[in-house]
Amino acid sequence: MHEIITLQLGQQSNYLATHFWNAQESYFTYSEDQEPAINHDIHWRPGIGADGTETYMPRTVIYDLKGGFGSMAKTNALYNDLEEGQTPQALWNGPTVLQKQPAIPQSAYQQSLDAGLEPPPLTTDTVRYWSDFNRVFYHPRSVVQLNEYELNSSIMPFERYATGEDLFASLDKEHDLLDRDLRPFIEEADQMQGIQVMTGLDDAWGGFAAKYLERIRDEYGKTAMFVWGSEQESVMRAGGLSREKRLLRLANKARTMTEVYKYASVVVPFTVPATLPGSVVLDAGSQWHNTALSAAAIESVTLPSRLRDPANRDTMGTLADTLNAMGKQNVASLGMSFAPEPTEEEDVVMEGTQDFRQRQLLNQKSSRHAAVMAKENPEGVFLDINFTPTDQLDYVRRRGGGDDDRPRVFSQVLTSRGYEVDEQAQEAKEAEEDERFRRRSSYETVMRSYHTPLRFPLLDSFPQIFRDDSGEPLKRGGAINVTSSLSTDASVHKRLKSLRTTVGRSIGLEDREQLGNELAEMADEYHEGWSSGSDDGDDD
């Protein structure tokens, strides 16, 4: 079955994961004649609910701070047979302490879902927590609230790397978190293909994640682990953080990266870029909006790990091996392009017009079948949206440039969804395997492409951030064609060196040399030409 277990660490990651799970839930088919494109057993665990009906719930463990779960209760309609005050025994068999706090009322959207009614449209005002737009049920064992810290507390902020390390150490010493929370999901899997971790990189969750990953790697030495590390550059750009706080976040990231790098198969730092194409309009201050865009890219690029189609299916381990083709290059960049698929009626109306021709040119240029794009761009495909953080203390808008500004790509995984599969695409896909082996042996860019006709769904829980050719929001209930990529490239070298210089003087003397050396060693793995003997004369 090749199951994937998910770890969700913190508020930002839970927003991201909620979009991910809502999309997975939408792929279920309820007709015996229709086989789904997705193998649901990979991310969903079957079971029996309180009323004896068959259920499917995500294979995930969700950590958040006190107050972070919003109106979501530990039990739900599928597991509601507990007496008042009783704790689900799957979570903890020892003595319990009852902690009560004012209940957060359900949003109108959640009330409508529970009543089986059509929910009202969501807005940035009505989405207060990630649970406000959640469409799935979780097993009580998945929900883990950490009461030691409160969400958005100004008295005890959860914002330093060391704070996350210390919290994990104290909880793990008392409860053995891996044994209590994660191992039950792993042991019920037939043949686990990997673990994906969604976490913050630039706050205390980075320290928590680093210690958790160390424990997992000790127990499961050969398991593929993907780390999706979110950063909040949008807050920094909006001027919501002082220079001191921005420096703290970058120092947190530096520490997290050097530790996570040791244990993860692939690490993907990402943030919503300041420069977006005109077809994307979002509220930079809304976590619901920001994580929706990131989720569209992440959910799309990971499709090969759960597709049924054997020609376009691969494990997390294979994807990691492709990206890490040249050595210890496991820090990857995330990219995405999208194109709305016009209806037949729209094509008839627009055919022969300038807008129609422009749309055809746009689709040909930026978003097509992945195998064709890989063949026509053997040195790497650069998509419209680059989620790579700038790692700058004083934010400078990333310049869009021509080919001269593009870094050397070492390896790339490219996934397209929804685009037409023609003869050219089939020929490109057939020739790709032999070409990949040749390119690997000659130290050229290694590429692997995947394709599925399954388009990305625009659910009623997803914000209307995508626009059509006329600038109007795409309607909920539709779907879009998406091309997304993961790449390892030479730009990591420059960013890590810059990060080392920026945070060096803010780190205590006892840690400065070690952290600086580790960042320099990581950077050398991405030096163009793969030379690890040069430090560019940077000893700061």
PDB file of C-alpha atoms in Angstrom, residues 188-354:
ATOM      1  CA  GLU A 188      -0.863  -0.006  11.297  1.00  0.00           C
ATOM      2  CA  ALA A 189       0.711   0.681   7.882  1.00  0.00           C
ATOM      3  CA  ASP A 190       1.424  -2.320   5.642  1.00  0.00           C
ATOM      4  CA  GLN A 191       4.500  -0.855   3.922  1.00  0.00           C
ATOM      5  CA  MET A 192       5.173   2.785   4.783  1.00  0.00           C
ATOM      6  CA  GLN A 193       6.848   4.650   1.929  1.00  0.00           C
ATOM      7  CA  GLY A 194       7.659   7.756   3.929  1.00  0.00           C
ATOM      8  CA  ILE A 195       6.811  10.566   6.319  1.00  0.00           C
ATOM      9  CA  GLN A 196       6.003  14.121   5.309  1.00  0.00           C
ATOM     10  CA  VAL A 197       6.490  16.858   7.892  1.00  0.00           C
ATOM     11  CA  MET A 198       4.842  20.267   7.602  1.00  0.00           C
ATOM     12  CA  THR A 199       6.454  22.767   9.942  1.00  0.00           C
ATOM     13  CA  GLY A 200       7.605  26.335  10.367  1.00  0.00           C
ATOM     14  CA  LEU A 201      11.307  26.895   9.747  1.00  0.00           C
ATOM     15  CA  ASP A 202      11.742  30.356  11.241  1.00  0.00           C
ATOM     16  CA  ASP A 203      10.028  30.054  14.632  1.00  0.00           C
ATOM     17  CA  ALA A 204      10.041  27.685  17.616  1.00  0.00           C
ATOM     18  CA  TRP A 205       8.428  24.923  15.580  1.00  0.00           C
ATOM     19  CA  GLY A 206      11.746  24.613  13.760  1.00  0.00           C
ATOM     20  CA  GLY A 207      13.452  23.488  16.975  1.00  0.00           C
ATOM     21  CA  PHE A 208      10.555  21.164  17.789  1.00  0.00           C
ATOM     22  CA  ALA A 209      10.713  19.646  14.281  1.00  0.00           C
ATOM     23  CA  ALA A 210      14.499  19.189  14.356  1.00  0.00           C
ATOM     24  CA  LYS A 211      14.353  17.148  17.568  1.00  0.00           C
ATOM     25  CA  TYR A 212      11.369  15.152  16.310  1.00  0.00           C
ATOM     26  CA  LEU A 213      13.154  14.334  13.038  1.00  0.00           C
ATOM     27  CA  GLU A 214      16.223  13.206  14.948  1.00  0.00           C
ATOM     28  CA  ARG A 215      14.087  10.741  16.916  1.00  0.00           C
ATOM     29  CA  ILE A 216      12.370   9.478  13.767  1.00  0.00           C
ATOM     30  CA  ARG A 217      15.662   8.985  11.929  1.00  0.00           C
ATOM     31  CA  ASP A 218      17.063   7.014  14.868  1.00  0.00           C
ATOM     32  CA  GLU A 219      14.052   4.684  14.773  1.00  0.00           C
ATOM     33  CA  TYR A 220      13.450   4.527  11.015  1.00  0.00           C
ATOM     34  CA  GLY A 221      16.867   4.964   9.454  1.00  0.00           C
ATOM     35  CA  LYS A 222      15.958   4.286   5.820  1.00  0.00           C
ATOM     36  CA  THR A 223      12.536   5.924   5.661  1.00  0.00           C
ATOM     37  CA  ALA A 224      12.100   8.781   3.182  1.00  0.00           C
ATOM     38  CA  MET A 225      11.234  12.048   4.938  1.00  0.00           C
ATOM     39  CA  PHE A 226      10.070  15.197   3.162  1.00  0.00           C
ATOM     40  CA  VAL A 227      10.053  18.425   5.182  1.00  0.00           C
ATOM     41  CA  TRP A 228       7.852  21.280   3.950  1.00  0.00           C
ATOM     42  CA  GLY A 229       9.188  24.315   5.803  1.00  0.00           C
ATOM     43  CA  SER A 230       7.045  27.434   5.716  1.00  0.00           C
ATOM     44  CA  GLU A 231       8.450  30.911   6.329  1.00  0.00           C
ATOM     45  CA  GLN A 232       6.534  34.108   6.936  1.00  0.00           C
ATOM     46  CA  GLU A 233       8.350  36.550   4.684  1.00  0.00           C
ATOM     47  CA  SER A 234       5.008  38.142   3.797  1.00  0.00           C
ATOM     48  CA  VAL A 235       4.722  39.401   7.393  1.00  0.00           C
ATOM     49  CA  MET A 236       8.245  40.782   7.218  1.00  0.00           C
ATOM     50  CA  ARG A 237       7.535  42.513   3.908  1.00  0.00           C
ATOM     51  CA  ALA A 238       4.373  44.085   5.276  1.00  0.00           C
ATOM     52  CA  GLY A 239       6.404  45.745   8.000  1.00  0.00           C
ATOM     53  CA  GLY A 240       4.735  43.726  10.717  1.00  0.00           C
ATOM     54  CA  LEU A 241       8.040  42.783  12.352  1.00  0.00           C
ATOM     55  CA  SER A 242      10.828  44.877  13.784  1.00  0.00           C
ATOM     56  CA  ARG A 243      14.375  44.446  12.484  1.00  0.00           C
ATOM     57  CA  GLU A 244      15.223  42.568  15.670  1.00  0.00           C
ATOM     58  CA  LYS A 245      12.351  40.118  15.117  1.00  0.00           C
ATOM     59  CA  ARG A 246      13.312  39.630  11.475  1.00  0.00           C
ATOM     60  CA  LEU A 247      16.861  38.804  12.516  1.00  0.00           C
ATOM     61  CA  LEU A 248      15.516  36.357  15.101  1.00  0.00           C
ATOM     62  CA  ARG A 249      13.493  34.570  12.422  1.00  0.00           C
ATOM     63  CA  LEU A 250      16.504  34.266  10.151  1.00  0.00           C
ATOM     64  CA  ALA A 251      18.609  32.943  13.042  1.00  0.00           C
ATOM     65  CA  ASN A 252      15.870  30.405  13.775  1.00  0.00           C
ATOM     66  CA  LYS A 253      15.921  29.327  10.147  1.00  0.00           C
ATOM     67  CA  ALA A 254      19.701  28.948  10.118  1.00  0.00           C
ATOM     68  CA  ARG A 255      19.594  26.667  13.142  1.00  0.00           C
ATOM     69  CA  THR A 256      16.646  24.680  11.797  1.00  0.00           C
ATOM     70  CA  MET A 257      18.189  24.172   8.373  1.00  0.00           C
ATOM     71  CA  THR A 258      21.519  22.895   9.698  1.00  0.00           C
ATOM     72  CA  GLU A 259      19.741  20.342  11.911  1.00  0.00           C
ATOM     73  CA  VAL A 260      16.900  19.238   9.624  1.00  0.00           C
ATOM     74  CA  TYR A 261      19.402  18.894   6.769  1.00  0.00           C
ATOM     75  CA  LYS A 262      21.059  16.022   8.666  1.00  0.00           C
ATOM     76  CA  TYR A 263      17.911  13.893   8.900  1.00  0.00           C
ATOM     77  CA  ALA A 264      15.527  14.787   6.072  1.00  0.00           C
ATOM     78  CA  SER A 265      15.597  13.205   2.622  1.00  0.00           C
ATOM     79  CA  VAL A 266      14.328  16.468   1.113  1.00  0.00           C
ATOM     80  CA  VAL A 267      13.868  19.910   2.723  1.00  0.00           C
ATOM     81  CA  VAL A 268      11.708  22.462   0.902  1.00  0.00           C
ATOM     82  CA  PRO A 269      11.781  25.990   2.387  1.00  0.00           C
ATOM     83  CA  PHE A 270       8.933  28.017   0.913  1.00  0.00           C
ATOM     84  CA  THR A 271       7.057  31.279   1.252  1.00  0.00           C
ATOM     85  CA  VAL A 272       4.571  33.254  -0.816  1.00  0.00           C
ATOM     86  CA  PRO A 273       6.616  35.497  -3.129  1.00  0.00           C
ATOM     87  CA  ALA A 274       6.055  39.228  -3.292  1.00  0.00           C
ATOM     88  CA  THR A 275       5.898  39.201  -7.074  1.00  0.00           C
ATOM     89  CA  LEU A 276       3.019  37.144  -8.447  1.00  0.00           C
ATOM     90  CA  PRO A 277       1.575  36.868 -11.944  1.00  0.00           C
ATOM     91  CA  GLY A 278      -1.558  38.907 -12.622  1.00  0.00           C
ATOM     92  CA  SER A 279      -3.598  35.701 -12.605  1.00  0.00           C
ATOM     93  CA  VAL A 280      -3.047  35.365  -8.836  1.00  0.00           C
ATOM     94  CA  VAL A 281      -4.553  37.895  -6.420  1.00  0.00           C
ATOM     95  CA  LEU A 282      -4.422  37.226  -2.688  1.00  0.00           C
ATOM     96  CA  ASP A 283      -4.522  38.928   0.684  1.00  0.00           C
ATOM     97  CA  ALA A 284      -0.927  38.761   1.949  1.00  0.00           C
ATOM     98  CA  GLY A 285      -2.148  39.128   5.533  1.00  0.00           C
ATOM     99  CA  SER A 286      -4.388  36.047   5.380  1.00  0.00           C
ATOM    100  CA  GLN A 287      -2.927  32.659   6.296  1.00  0.00           C
ATOM    101  CA  TRP A 288      -5.918  31.089   4.538  1.00  0.00           C
ATOM    102  CA  HIS A 289      -4.917  32.795   1.272  1.00  0.00           C
ATOM    103  CA  ASN A 290      -1.147  32.342   1.543  1.00  0.00           C
ATOM    104  CA  THR A 291      -1.283  28.657   2.405  1.00  0.00           C
ATOM    105  CA  ALA A 292      -3.864  28.014  -0.338  1.00  0.00           C
ATOM    106  CA  LEU A 293      -1.384  29.042  -3.015  1.00  0.00           C
ATOM    107  CA  SER A 294       1.412  26.998  -1.430  1.00  0.00           C
ATOM    108  CA  ALA A 295      -0.883  23.994  -1.007  1.00  0.00           C
ATOM    109  CA  ALA A 296      -1.808  24.024  -4.707  1.00  0.00           C
ATOM    110  CA  ALA A 297       1.876  23.668  -5.586  1.00  0.00           C
ATOM    111  CA  ILE A 298       2.740  21.096  -2.895  1.00  0.00           C
ATOM    112  CA  GLU A 299      -0.342  18.955  -3.468  1.00  0.00           C
ATOM    113  CA  SER A 300       0.373  18.912  -7.204  1.00  0.00           C
ATOM    114  CA  VAL A 301       4.093  18.127  -7.107  1.00  0.00           C
ATOM    115  CA  THR A 302       3.561  15.209  -4.689  1.00  0.00           C
ATOM    116  CA  LEU A 303       0.834  13.546  -6.788  1.00  0.00           C
ATOM    117  CA  PRO A 304       3.182  10.830  -8.151  1.00  0.00           C
ATOM    118  CA  SER A 305       3.456   9.350  -4.653  1.00  0.00           C
ATOM    119  CA  ARG A 306      -0.269   8.473  -4.609  1.00  0.00           C
ATOM    120  CA  LEU A 307      -1.396   8.053  -8.235  1.00  0.00           C
ATOM    121  CA  ARG A 308      -2.787   4.720  -9.406  1.00  0.00           C
ATOM    122  CA  ASP A 309      -1.384   5.092 -12.918  1.00  0.00           C
ATOM    123  CA  PRO A 310       1.813   2.946 -12.879  1.00  0.00           C
ATOM    124  CA  ALA A 311       3.397   5.016 -15.675  1.00  0.00           C
ATOM    125  CA  ASN A 312       3.272   8.166 -13.523  1.00  0.00           C
ATOM    126  CA  ARG A 313       3.567   6.728 -10.022  1.00  0.00           C
ATOM    127  CA  ASP A 314       6.713   6.774  -7.891  1.00  0.00           C
ATOM    128  CA  THR A 315       7.523   6.609  -4.208  1.00  0.00           C
ATOM    129  CA  MET A 316       8.809   9.419  -2.030  1.00  0.00           C
ATOM    130  CA  GLY A 317      12.140   7.626  -1.976  1.00  0.00           C
ATOM    131  CA  THR A 318      12.421   7.716  -5.778  1.00  0.00           C
ATOM    132  CA  LEU A 319      11.562  11.413  -5.850  1.00  0.00           C
ATOM    133  CA  ALA A 320      14.195  12.094  -3.189  1.00  0.00           C
ATOM    134  CA  ASP A 321      16.825  10.091  -5.071  1.00  0.00           C
ATOM    135  CA  THR A 322      16.091  12.060  -8.248  1.00  0.00           C
ATOM    136  CA  LEU A 323      16.500  15.404  -6.493  1.00  0.00           C
ATOM    137  CA  ASN A 324      19.636  14.305  -4.655  1.00  0.00           C
ATOM    138  CA  ALA A 325      21.364  13.114  -7.812  1.00  0.00           C
ATOM    139  CA  MET A 326      24.780  14.679  -7.226  1.00  0.00           C
ATOM    140  CA  GLY A 327      25.453  14.132  -3.534  1.00  0.00           C
ATOM    141  CA  LYS A 328      24.081  15.670  -0.350  1.00  0.00           C
ATOM    142  CA  GLN A 329      21.800  18.111  -2.194  1.00  0.00           C
ATOM    143  CA  ASN A 330      18.530  17.720  -0.337  1.00  0.00           C
ATOM    144  CA  VAL A 331      17.420  21.383  -0.138  1.00  0.00           C
ATOM    145  CA  ALA A 332      14.906  21.886  -2.954  1.00  0.00           C
ATOM    146  CA  SER A 333      13.015  24.841  -4.450  1.00  0.00           C
ATOM    147  CA  LEU A 334       9.279  24.807  -5.169  1.00  0.00           C
ATOM    148  CA  GLY A 335       7.728  26.304  -8.314  1.00  0.00           C
ATOM    149  CA  MET A 336       4.303  26.409  -9.971  1.00  0.00           C
ATOM    150  CA  SER A 337       2.407  27.632 -13.029  1.00  0.00           C
ATOM    151  CA  PHE A 338      -1.299  27.279 -13.645  1.00  0.00           C
ATOM    152  CA  ALA A 339      -3.815  27.829 -16.410  1.00  0.00           C
ATOM    153  CA  PRO A 340      -7.614  27.786 -16.201  1.00  0.00           C
ATOM    154  CA  GLU A 341      -9.176  25.362 -18.622  1.00  0.00           C
ATOM    155  CA  PRO A 342     -11.799  27.254 -20.672  1.00  0.00           C
ATOM    156  CA  THR A 343     -15.140  25.636 -21.298  1.00  0.00           C
ATOM    157  CA  GLU A 344     -16.088  24.624 -24.832  1.00  0.00           C
ATOM    158  CA  GLU A 345     -18.560  27.512 -24.908  1.00  0.00           C
ATOM    159  CA  GLU A 346     -15.810  30.001 -24.013  1.00  0.00           C
ATOM    160  CA  ASP A 347     -13.547  28.628 -26.726  1.00  0.00           C
ATOM    161  CA  VAL A 348     -16.276  28.988 -29.333  1.00  0.00           C
ATOM    162  CA  VAL A 349     -16.941  32.580 -28.320  1.00  0.00           C
ATOM    163  CA  MET A 350     -13.246  33.536 -28.172  1.00  0.00           C
ATOM    164  CA  GLU A 351     -11.951  31.599 -31.179  1.00  0.00           C
ATOM    165  CA  GLY A 352     -10.303  33.887 -33.706  1.00  0.00           C
ATOM    166  CA  THR A 353      -9.913  36.767 -31.247  1.00  0.00           C
ATOM    167  CA  GLN A 354      -6.659  38.259 -30.004  1.00  0.00           C
TER     168      GLN A 354
END
